[in-house]
């Protein structure tokens, strides 16, 4: 490749990296028909002059990398050795990759930088993947129980002899195309940049000093997709697809806390996704890091205390009100970006959506994906203390296949008090 192509005029600007000289950045043509036309996202800081994105890789883990460098354990000039790191399965580009409105929160080409940007890598550009694909086996107690009770069978393929479930895992780092993000939210790009700059304490000056940089790698958590069955069947609307889009709840998902239905709903979704894959379809679980409705775990625990200390105890009637009193809003997740992960796989039709959230359903349908069946969590899987959450959500308009309580009946749904 001709070196002249990469000659740029240098100029000094206010940036989030000290003593940095920017050259005119490599253009990013979001939504272009090929990876080379689109151009690489360069968010590494080993050669700061080559950067064409705001922020850096690894999201919220960037601080740990900084501490490792400060401690002398991590070389500042490290370049990843990408040999043998490629996907074990072939991921086919989808039409949605070329639509600038379908994906604004991830880089569609983020899994194949080794193949698509070889020339740039040879020229010295430090380009890192933002998507990685691997394979795994899930060992989940609830799945073992489903096998024991005959709801699932061991087939030696999807479900191994030891009861583990074969999956393909795909990890996504967020990559925000700021004009698309602003359009999705219905605001001007300049206003979005100013708010992001102010509300992160001025973390990224380029948001207000470099309008030519259109891509931000925000310091937030990543997303993981778990695929049960043939990953390339996801884009075939004639193949039955069972899907759960799940927002992180560490207390329930990992530790089994019974104040909410998160783990039961997640494991039930995994069971149904596995079953669908065994029947020739495909299952899909998307796991988003949006702890506590994207309000964080500290806020969530404060809300728990407020709910359980209020007069009359933890009540379904005041479930959402207590969150709003503490956090200022009932929910900060903004599900408008959630379907981007589904679009990456080319999903056009979900036959079985395991979610009661109208916000999620509306965002999925608005993105152009058809939903055939919506499925709520079975009553027998709801923990006793989680009845407050469940009845409050149903009364607030969440989708349900069961009865909805209101008025006096809703007031009677109460949970445990704190043991003080």
Short mmCIF file of C-alpha atoms in Angstrom, two decimals:
data_model
loop_
_atom_site.label_atom_id
_atom_site.label_comp_id
_atom_site.label_asym_id
_atom_site.label_seq_id
_atom_site.Cartn_x
_atom_site.Cartn_y
_atom_site.Cartn_z
CA UNK A 1 0.00 0.00 0.00
CA UNK A 2 1.25 3.47 -0.92
CA UNK A 3 2.50 5.38 2.13
CA UNK A 4 1.34 8.64 0.56
CA UNK A 5 -2.23 7.56 1.25
CA UNK A 6 -1.62 7.98 4.95
CA UNK A 7 0.09 11.39 4.95
CA UNK A 8 -1.91 13.80 7.08
CA UNK A 9 -1.57 17.41 8.19
CA UNK A 10 -0.69 17.70 11.90
CA UNK A 11 -2.33 20.13 14.29
CA UNK A 12 -2.66 20.49 18.05
CA UNK A 13 -6.06 20.09 19.74
CA UNK A 14 -7.41 19.61 23.24
CA UNK A 15 -7.54 15.84 23.84
CA UNK A 16 -7.93 13.31 26.62
CA UNK A 17 -4.32 12.14 26.10
CA UNK A 18 -1.51 14.48 27.19
CA UNK A 19 1.05 15.81 24.70
CA UNK A 20 -0.83 14.35 21.78
CA UNK A 21 -0.40 15.54 18.22
CA UNK A 22 -3.25 14.57 15.92
CA UNK A 23 -2.88 14.07 12.23
CA UNK A 24 -6.00 14.33 10.16
CA UNK A 25 -7.64 11.05 11.05
CA UNK A 26 -8.39 8.12 8.79
CA UNK A 27 -11.96 8.53 7.59
CA UNK A 28 -14.71 6.23 8.84
CA UNK A 29 -17.56 5.88 6.36
CA UNK A 30 -20.17 4.28 8.58
CA UNK A 31 -22.50 1.96 6.68
CA UNK A 32 -20.18 1.48 3.68
CA UNK A 33 -20.60 -1.69 1.60
CA UNK A 34 -17.19 -3.15 2.43
CA UNK A 35 -14.83 -3.09 5.40
CA UNK A 36 -12.14 -1.26 3.41
CA UNK A 37 -14.60 1.40 2.26
CA UNK A 38 -15.81 1.82 5.82
CA UNK A 39 -12.28 2.11 7.20
CA UNK A 40 -10.83 0.77 10.47
CA UNK A 41 -11.68 2.02 13.94
CA UNK A 42 -8.35 2.95 15.56
CA UNK A 43 -8.88 3.46 19.29
CA UNK A 44 -5.53 2.22 20.60
CA UNK A 45 -3.15 4.73 22.19
CA UNK A 46 0.22 3.10 21.39
CA UNK A 47 0.47 5.37 18.34
CA UNK A 48 -1.74 8.26 19.40
CA UNK A 49 -1.28 10.12 16.11
CA UNK A 50 -3.16 7.36 14.25
CA UNK A 51 -6.30 7.42 16.40
CA UNK A 52 -9.60 8.16 14.67
CA UNK A 53 -11.91 7.40 17.60
CA UNK A 54 -12.65 8.86 21.01
CA UNK A 55 -12.13 6.68 24.08
CA UNK A 56 -10.27 3.36 24.08
CA UNK A 57 -10.76 -0.38 24.12
CA UNK A 58 -12.02 -2.55 27.01
CA UNK A 59 -14.71 -0.18 28.22
CA UNK A 60 -14.81 0.09 32.02
CA UNK A 61 -11.68 -2.09 32.27
CA UNK A 62 -9.48 0.67 30.86
CA UNK A 63 -8.87 1.89 34.41
CA UNK A 64 -7.46 -1.50 35.42
CA UNK A 65 -5.16 -1.39 32.41
CA UNK A 66 -4.00 2.05 33.53
CA UNK A 67 -3.28 0.77 37.03
CA UNK A 68 -1.34 -2.16 35.59
CA UNK A 69 0.77 0.26 33.53
CA UNK A 70 1.28 2.48 36.57
CA UNK A 71 2.47 -0.55 38.52
CA UNK A 72 4.94 -1.42 35.78
CA UNK A 73 3.27 -4.70 34.89
CA UNK A 74 1.84 -3.73 31.50
CA UNK A 75 4.03 -2.42 28.65
CA UNK A 76 2.72 0.88 27.29
CA UNK A 77 3.67 -0.02 23.73
CA UNK A 78 2.05 -3.47 23.74
CA UNK A 79 0.55 -4.61 20.44
CA UNK A 80 -1.71 -7.66 20.53
CA UNK A 81 -0.52 -10.80 18.76
CA UNK A 82 -3.66 -11.82 16.89
CA UNK A 83 -2.35 -15.09 15.44
CA UNK A 84 -4.90 -17.90 16.01
CA UNK A 85 -7.36 -15.55 17.73
CA UNK A 86 -9.87 -15.68 14.86
CA UNK A 87 -13.38 -17.12 15.16
CA UNK A 88 -13.82 -20.93 15.14
CA UNK A 89 -16.98 -20.46 13.03
CA UNK A 90 -17.57 -18.43 9.89
CA UNK A 91 -19.70 -15.34 10.50
CA UNK A 92 -21.38 -14.19 7.30
CA UNK A 93 -21.80 -10.44 6.76
CA UNK A 94 -25.46 -9.42 6.86
CA UNK A 95 -27.35 -6.70 5.00
CA UNK A 96 -27.73 -4.91 8.33
CA UNK A 97 -23.95 -4.37 8.40
CA UNK A 98 -24.30 -1.95 5.50
CA UNK A 99 -27.21 0.04 6.91
CA UNK A 100 -25.97 2.99 9.01
CA UNK A 101 -29.27 3.04 10.90
CA UNK A 102 -29.35 -0.66 11.85
CA UNK A 103 -26.15 -0.65 13.93
CA UNK A 104 -24.95 2.46 15.73
CA UNK A 105 -23.67 0.95 19.01
CA UNK A 106 -21.26 -1.74 17.74
CA UNK A 107 -18.74 -2.02 14.91
CA UNK A 108 -20.03 -4.64 12.45
CA UNK A 109 -16.49 -5.31 11.23
CA UNK A 110 -15.06 -5.56 14.74
CA UNK A 111 -14.57 -9.36 14.61
CA UNK A 112 -12.48 -9.50 11.45
CA UNK A 113 -9.88 -6.73 11.62
CA UNK A 114 -7.09 -9.29 11.02
CA UNK A 115 -8.56 -10.26 7.66
CA UNK A 116 -10.06 -6.97 6.51
CA UNK A 117 -7.38 -4.49 7.54
CA UNK A 118 -4.16 -6.41 6.79
CA UNK A 119 -2.70 -3.52 4.79
CA UNK A 120 -3.29 -1.05 7.60
CA UNK A 121 -1.74 -3.44 10.12
CA UNK A 122 1.36 -3.78 7.91
CA UNK A 123 1.57 0.01 7.77
CA UNK A 124 1.84 0.05 11.57
CA UNK A 125 -1.71 0.87 12.55
CA UNK A 126 -2.52 -0.79 15.88
CA UNK A 127 -6.08 -1.99 15.19
CA UNK A 128 -7.76 -4.18 17.79
CA UNK A 129 -10.89 -6.32 17.45
CA UNK A 130 -14.00 -5.17 19.29
CA UNK A 131 -15.82 -8.48 18.74
CA UNK A 132 -14.54 -11.97 19.55
CA UNK A 133 -16.10 -15.38 18.92
CA UNK A 134 -15.35 -18.63 20.71
CA UNK A 135 -17.00 -21.89 21.79
CA UNK A 136 -17.82 -23.21 25.26
CA UNK A 137 -19.82 -25.65 27.36
CA UNK A 138 -22.29 -24.40 29.97
CA UNK A 139 -22.64 -26.31 33.25
CA UNK A 140 -25.82 -24.98 34.85
CA UNK A 141 -27.64 -26.62 37.81
CA UNK A 142 -31.06 -25.70 36.43
CA UNK A 143 -30.20 -27.44 33.15
CA UNK A 144 -29.11 -30.55 35.03
CA UNK A 145 -32.49 -30.43 36.81
CA UNK A 146 -34.33 -30.06 33.48
CA UNK A 147 -32.54 -33.17 32.18
CA UNK A 148 -33.33 -35.07 35.36
CA UNK A 149 -37.02 -34.16 35.10
CA UNK A 150 -37.20 -35.06 31.41
CA UNK A 151 -37.73 -31.53 30.04
CA UNK A 152 -34.42 -31.76 28.17
CA UNK A 153 -32.66 -34.78 26.75
CA UNK A 154 -28.98 -35.65 26.35
CA UNK A 155 -28.35 -35.87 22.61
CA UNK A 156 -24.55 -35.91 22.49
CA UNK A 157 -24.59 -32.79 20.31
CA UNK A 158 -26.29 -29.74 21.81
CA UNK A 159 -26.40 -31.40 25.25
CA UNK A 160 -23.33 -33.52 26.04
CA UNK A 161 -23.30 -36.75 28.05
CA UNK A 162 -22.31 -34.83 31.19
CA UNK A 163 -25.30 -32.51 30.86
CA UNK A 164 -23.31 -29.52 29.65
CA UNK A 165 -24.68 -27.42 26.80
CA UNK A 166 -22.64 -26.57 23.71
CA UNK A 167 -22.69 -22.88 22.77
CA UNK A 168 -20.97 -20.33 20.61
CA UNK A 169 -20.11 -17.19 22.57
CA UNK A 170 -19.68 -13.75 21.02
CA UNK A 171 -18.36 -10.80 23.04
CA UNK A 172 -19.03 -7.22 21.91
CA UNK A 173 -17.30 -4.04 23.03
CA UNK A 174 -19.50 -0.98 22.54
CA UNK A 175 -18.52 1.22 19.59
CA UNK A 176 -20.82 4.21 19.26
CA UNK A 177 -21.29 6.02 15.96
CA UNK A 178 -22.27 9.37 17.43
CA UNK A 179 -24.43 10.70 14.57
CA UNK A 180 -26.39 7.42 14.62
CA UNK A 181 -26.68 7.43 18.41
CA UNK A 182 -28.03 10.99 18.33
CA UNK A 183 -30.51 10.09 15.59
CA UNK A 184 -31.69 7.03 17.53
CA UNK A 185 -32.31 9.25 20.59
CA UNK A 186 -33.94 12.00 18.54
CA UNK A 187 -31.48 14.76 19.48
CA UNK A 188 -28.78 16.74 17.67
CA UNK A 189 -25.27 15.28 17.59
CA UNK A 190 -23.78 18.42 19.14
CA UNK A 191 -26.18 18.23 22.08
CA UNK A 192 -25.35 14.55 22.60
CA UNK A 193 -21.62 15.31 22.60
CA UNK A 194 -22.02 18.14 25.11
CA UNK A 195 -24.10 16.01 27.49
CA UNK A 196 -21.70 13.06 27.28
CA UNK A 197 -18.79 15.41 27.95
CA UNK A 198 -20.45 17.09 30.92
CA UNK A 199 -21.88 13.96 32.54
CA UNK A 200 -18.54 12.10 32.43
CA UNK A 201 -16.83 14.97 34.21
CA UNK A 202 -15.08 16.08 31.04
CA UNK A 203 -13.53 12.65 30.53
CA UNK A 204 -13.33 12.96 26.74
CA UNK A 205 -12.53 16.53 25.56
CA UNK A 206 -12.61 15.34 21.94
CA UNK A 207 -16.38 15.14 22.23
CA UNK A 208 -16.47 18.94 22.07
CA UNK A 209 -13.16 19.71 20.35
CA UNK A 210 -13.09 17.12 17.55
CA UNK A 211 -16.39 17.05 15.65
CA UNK A 212 -14.54 15.20 12.87
CA UNK A 213 -14.16 12.15 15.15
CA UNK A 214 -17.51 10.40 14.83
CA UNK A 215 -16.86 7.24 16.84
CA UNK A 216 -16.72 6.82 20.64
CA UNK A 217 -15.71 3.73 22.59
CA UNK A 218 -17.57 4.51 25.82
CA UNK A 219 -16.30 3.38 29.25
CA UNK A 220 -19.21 1.00 29.85
CA UNK A 221 -19.70 -2.74 30.06
CA UNK A 222 -19.71 -5.11 27.10
CA UNK A 223 -22.38 -7.53 25.83
CA UNK A 224 -22.14 -11.30 25.34
CA UNK A 225 -24.31 -13.39 23.03
CA UNK A 226 -24.74 -17.14 23.55
CA UNK A 227 -25.87 -19.09 20.49
CA UNK A 228 -27.35 -22.57 20.75
CA UNK A 229 -27.13 -24.46 17.45
CA UNK A 230 -25.92 -23.24 14.04
CA UNK A 231 -24.98 -19.57 14.35
CA UNK A 232 -25.73 -18.88 10.69
CA UNK A 233 -29.34 -20.07 11.10
CA UNK A 234 -30.03 -16.92 13.11
CA UNK A 235 -30.49 -14.94 9.91
CA UNK A 236 -32.95 -17.43 8.37
CA UNK A 237 -36.50 -16.34 9.29
CA UNK A 238 -37.84 -19.79 8.37
CA UNK A 239 -35.81 -21.43 11.18
CA UNK A 240 -37.45 -21.30 14.62
CA UNK A 241 -35.60 -18.91 16.91
CA UNK A 242 -36.00 -18.78 20.68
CA UNK A 243 -34.48 -15.68 22.22
CA UNK A 244 -34.00 -13.98 25.57
CA UNK A 245 -32.46 -10.52 25.86
CA UNK A 246 -31.27 -10.28 29.47
CA UNK A 247 -29.90 -7.37 31.48
CA UNK A 248 -27.28 -8.19 34.08
CA UNK A 249 -28.33 -8.78 37.67
CA UNK A 250 -25.29 -9.99 39.56
CA UNK A 251 -27.11 -10.68 42.83
CA UNK A 252 -29.60 -13.03 41.20
CA UNK A 253 -27.75 -14.30 38.13
CA UNK A 254 -24.60 -15.30 40.03
CA UNK A 255 -25.52 -15.52 43.72
CA UNK A 256 -29.18 -16.59 43.53
CA UNK A 257 -30.75 -13.67 45.42
CA UNK A 258 -34.52 -14.19 45.52
CA UNK A 259 -35.76 -10.59 45.49
CA UNK A 260 -36.12 -10.69 41.71
CA UNK A 261 -36.79 -13.14 38.87
CA UNK A 262 -33.60 -12.51 36.92
CA UNK A 263 -31.81 -15.85 37.33
CA UNK A 264 -34.95 -18.00 37.02
CA UNK A 265 -35.95 -16.15 33.86
CA UNK A 266 -32.41 -16.39 32.45
CA UNK A 267 -32.03 -20.11 33.11
CA UNK A 268 -35.53 -20.79 31.79
CA UNK A 269 -34.58 -18.91 28.63
CA UNK A 270 -31.42 -21.02 28.33
CA UNK A 271 -33.46 -24.20 28.76
CA UNK A 272 -35.91 -23.17 26.05
CA UNK A 273 -33.11 -22.01 23.73
CA UNK A 274 -31.41 -25.39 24.17
CA UNK A 275 -34.64 -27.23 23.47
CA UNK A 276 -35.27 -25.24 20.30
CA UNK A 277 -31.74 -25.99 19.05
CA UNK A 278 -32.27 -29.70 19.70
CA UNK A 279 -35.42 -29.57 17.57
CA UNK A 280 -33.53 -28.12 14.59
CA UNK A 281 -33.98 -24.46 15.36
CA UNK A 282 -31.58 -22.06 17.04
CA UNK A 283 -31.45 -20.46 20.48
CA UNK A 284 -30.08 -17.05 21.37
CA UNK A 285 -29.32 -15.35 24.70
CA UNK A 286 -27.98 -11.79 24.76
CA UNK A 287 -26.48 -10.73 28.10
CA UNK A 288 -26.15 -6.96 28.53
CA UNK A 289 -24.13 -5.31 31.33
CA UNK A 290 -26.82 -2.95 32.58
CA UNK A 291 -26.78 -3.70 36.30
CA UNK A 292 -29.72 -2.36 38.24
CA UNK A 293 -31.52 -1.08 35.14
CA UNK A 294 -28.27 0.70 34.25
CA UNK A 295 -28.42 2.59 37.56
CA UNK A 296 -25.71 0.47 39.15
CA UNK A 297 -25.60 -1.94 42.05
CA UNK A 298 -25.09 0.68 44.78
CA UNK A 299 -28.27 2.46 43.73
CA UNK A 300 -30.10 -0.86 43.48
CA UNK A 301 -29.19 -1.88 47.03
CA UNK A 302 -30.26 1.54 48.36
CA UNK A 303 -33.61 1.03 46.64
CA UNK A 304 -33.93 -2.43 48.23
CA UNK A 305 -33.46 -0.88 51.67
CA UNK A 306 -35.95 1.91 50.97
CA UNK A 307 -38.54 -0.58 49.72
CA UNK A 308 -38.23 -2.87 52.72
CA UNK A 309 -38.19 -0.09 55.34
CA UNK A 310 -41.20 1.85 54.10
CA UNK A 311 -44.41 1.86 56.09
CA UNK A 312 -46.36 -1.24 55.24
CA UNK A 313 -43.29 -3.07 53.99
CA UNK A 314 -42.01 -3.88 50.51
CA UNK A 315 -45.07 -3.36 48.34
CA UNK A 316 -45.86 -3.98 44.68
CA UNK A 317 -47.92 -0.78 44.74
CA UNK A 318 -44.84 1.40 45.39
CA UNK A 319 -42.23 -0.75 43.62
CA UNK A 320 -41.34 1.70 40.84
CA UNK A 321 -41.91 4.81 42.97
CA UNK A 322 -39.17 3.85 45.42
CA UNK A 323 -36.65 3.45 42.58
CA UNK A 324 -37.55 6.85 41.17
CA UNK A 325 -37.22 8.49 44.59
CA UNK A 326 -33.67 7.19 45.04
CA UNK A 327 -32.36 7.22 41.46
CA UNK A 328 -34.37 10.01 39.85
CA UNK A 329 -35.73 7.69 37.17
CA UNK A 330 -37.41 4.28 37.13
CA UNK A 331 -35.17 2.86 34.40
CA UNK A 332 -32.06 4.22 32.64
CA UNK A 333 -31.40 1.38 30.21
CA UNK A 334 -32.54 3.03 26.96
CA UNK A 335 -33.31 -0.18 25.10
CA UNK A 336 -33.07 1.66 21.77
CA UNK A 337 -29.50 0.37 21.34
CA UNK A 338 -30.21 -3.20 22.45
CA UNK A 339 -31.31 -4.59 19.04
CA UNK A 340 -27.96 -3.74 17.41
CA UNK A 341 -26.58 -7.05 18.67
CA UNK A 342 -29.52 -8.89 17.08
CA UNK A 343 -28.97 -7.01 13.84
CA UNK A 344 -25.30 -8.09 13.75
CA UNK A 345 -26.43 -11.70 13.43
CA UNK A 346 -28.95 -10.75 10.75
CA UNK A 347 -31.94 -11.70 12.90
CA UNK A 348 -35.17 -10.84 11.10
CA UNK A 349 -37.72 -12.93 12.99
CA UNK A 350 -37.96 -14.12 16.60
CA UNK A 351 -40.45 -16.92 16.97
CA UNK A 352 -40.29 -17.10 20.79
CA UNK A 353 -39.24 -14.01 22.75
CA UNK A 354 -38.75 -14.71 26.45
CA UNK A 355 -39.19 -11.22 27.84
CA UNK A 356 -41.97 -9.34 29.60
CA UNK A 357 -40.42 -5.91 28.96
CA UNK A 358 -42.40 -3.69 26.64
CA UNK A 359 -39.34 -1.46 26.27
CA UNK A 360 -37.33 -4.37 24.87
CA UNK A 361 -40.17 -5.62 22.69
CA UNK A 362 -40.86 -2.15 21.26
CA UNK A 363 -37.17 -1.57 20.50
CA UNK A 364 -36.83 -4.94 18.76
CA UNK A 365 -39.92 -4.43 16.61
CA UNK A 366 -38.96 -0.83 15.81
CA UNK A 367 -35.61 -2.11 14.51
CA UNK A 368 -37.46 -4.17 11.90
CA UNK A 369 -37.42 -7.58 13.60
CA UNK A 370 -40.70 -9.52 13.69
CA UNK A 371 -41.74 -11.12 17.00
CA UNK A 372 -44.22 -13.99 16.75
CA UNK A 373 -44.71 -15.16 20.35
CA UNK A 374 -43.98 -13.38 23.64
CA UNK A 375 -43.49 -15.57 26.68
CA UNK A 376 -43.53 -14.54 30.34
CA UNK A 377 -41.81 -16.47 33.11
CA UNK A 378 -43.88 -19.42 34.41
CA UNK A 379 -45.48 -18.70 37.81
CA UNK A 380 -43.82 -21.70 39.45
CA UNK A 381 -40.37 -20.19 38.79
CA UNK A 382 -41.04 -16.92 40.60
CA UNK A 383 -39.40 -16.79 44.07
CA UNK A 384 -41.71 -15.77 46.92
CA UNK A 385 -39.93 -12.48 47.64
CA UNK A 386 -39.94 -11.65 43.91
CA UNK A 387 -43.74 -11.57 43.76
CA UNK A 388 -43.53 -7.85 44.58
CA UNK A 389 -41.44 -7.16 41.48
CA UNK A 390 -43.53 -9.39 39.25
CA UNK A 391 -46.94 -8.04 40.22
CA UNK A 392 -45.68 -4.45 40.05
CA UNK A 393 -44.36 -5.00 36.54
CA UNK A 394 -47.56 -6.65 35.34
CA UNK A 395 -49.65 -3.83 36.81
CA UNK A 396 -47.37 -1.30 35.08
CA UNK A 397 -48.11 -2.84 31.69
CA UNK A 398 -45.37 -5.43 31.27
CA UNK A 399 -46.44 -8.33 29.06
CA UNK A 400 -47.85 -11.32 30.91
CA UNK A 401 -49.75 -14.49 30.17
CA UNK A 402 -51.20 -14.46 33.70
CA UNK A 403 -53.66 -12.44 35.72
CA UNK A 404 -52.94 -8.80 36.61
CA UNK A 405 -53.58 -7.47 40.09
CA UNK A 406 -54.57 -3.88 40.73
CA UNK A 407 -56.10 -1.74 43.46
CA UNK A 408 -56.51 -3.46 46.81
CA UNK A 409 -55.16 -6.76 45.47
CA UNK A 410 -51.89 -5.07 44.46
CA UNK A 411 -51.48 -3.54 47.91
CA UNK A 412 -51.63 -6.99 49.44
CA UNK A 413 -48.52 -8.16 47.54
CA UNK A 414 -45.68 -7.50 50.00
CA UNK A 415 -42.20 -8.91 50.50
CA UNK A 416 -39.87 -9.58 53.40
CA UNK A 417 -38.70 -6.83 55.69
CA UNK A 418 -35.04 -6.19 56.51
CA UNK A 419 -33.72 -8.23 59.42
CA UNK A 420 -32.39 -5.42 61.60
#
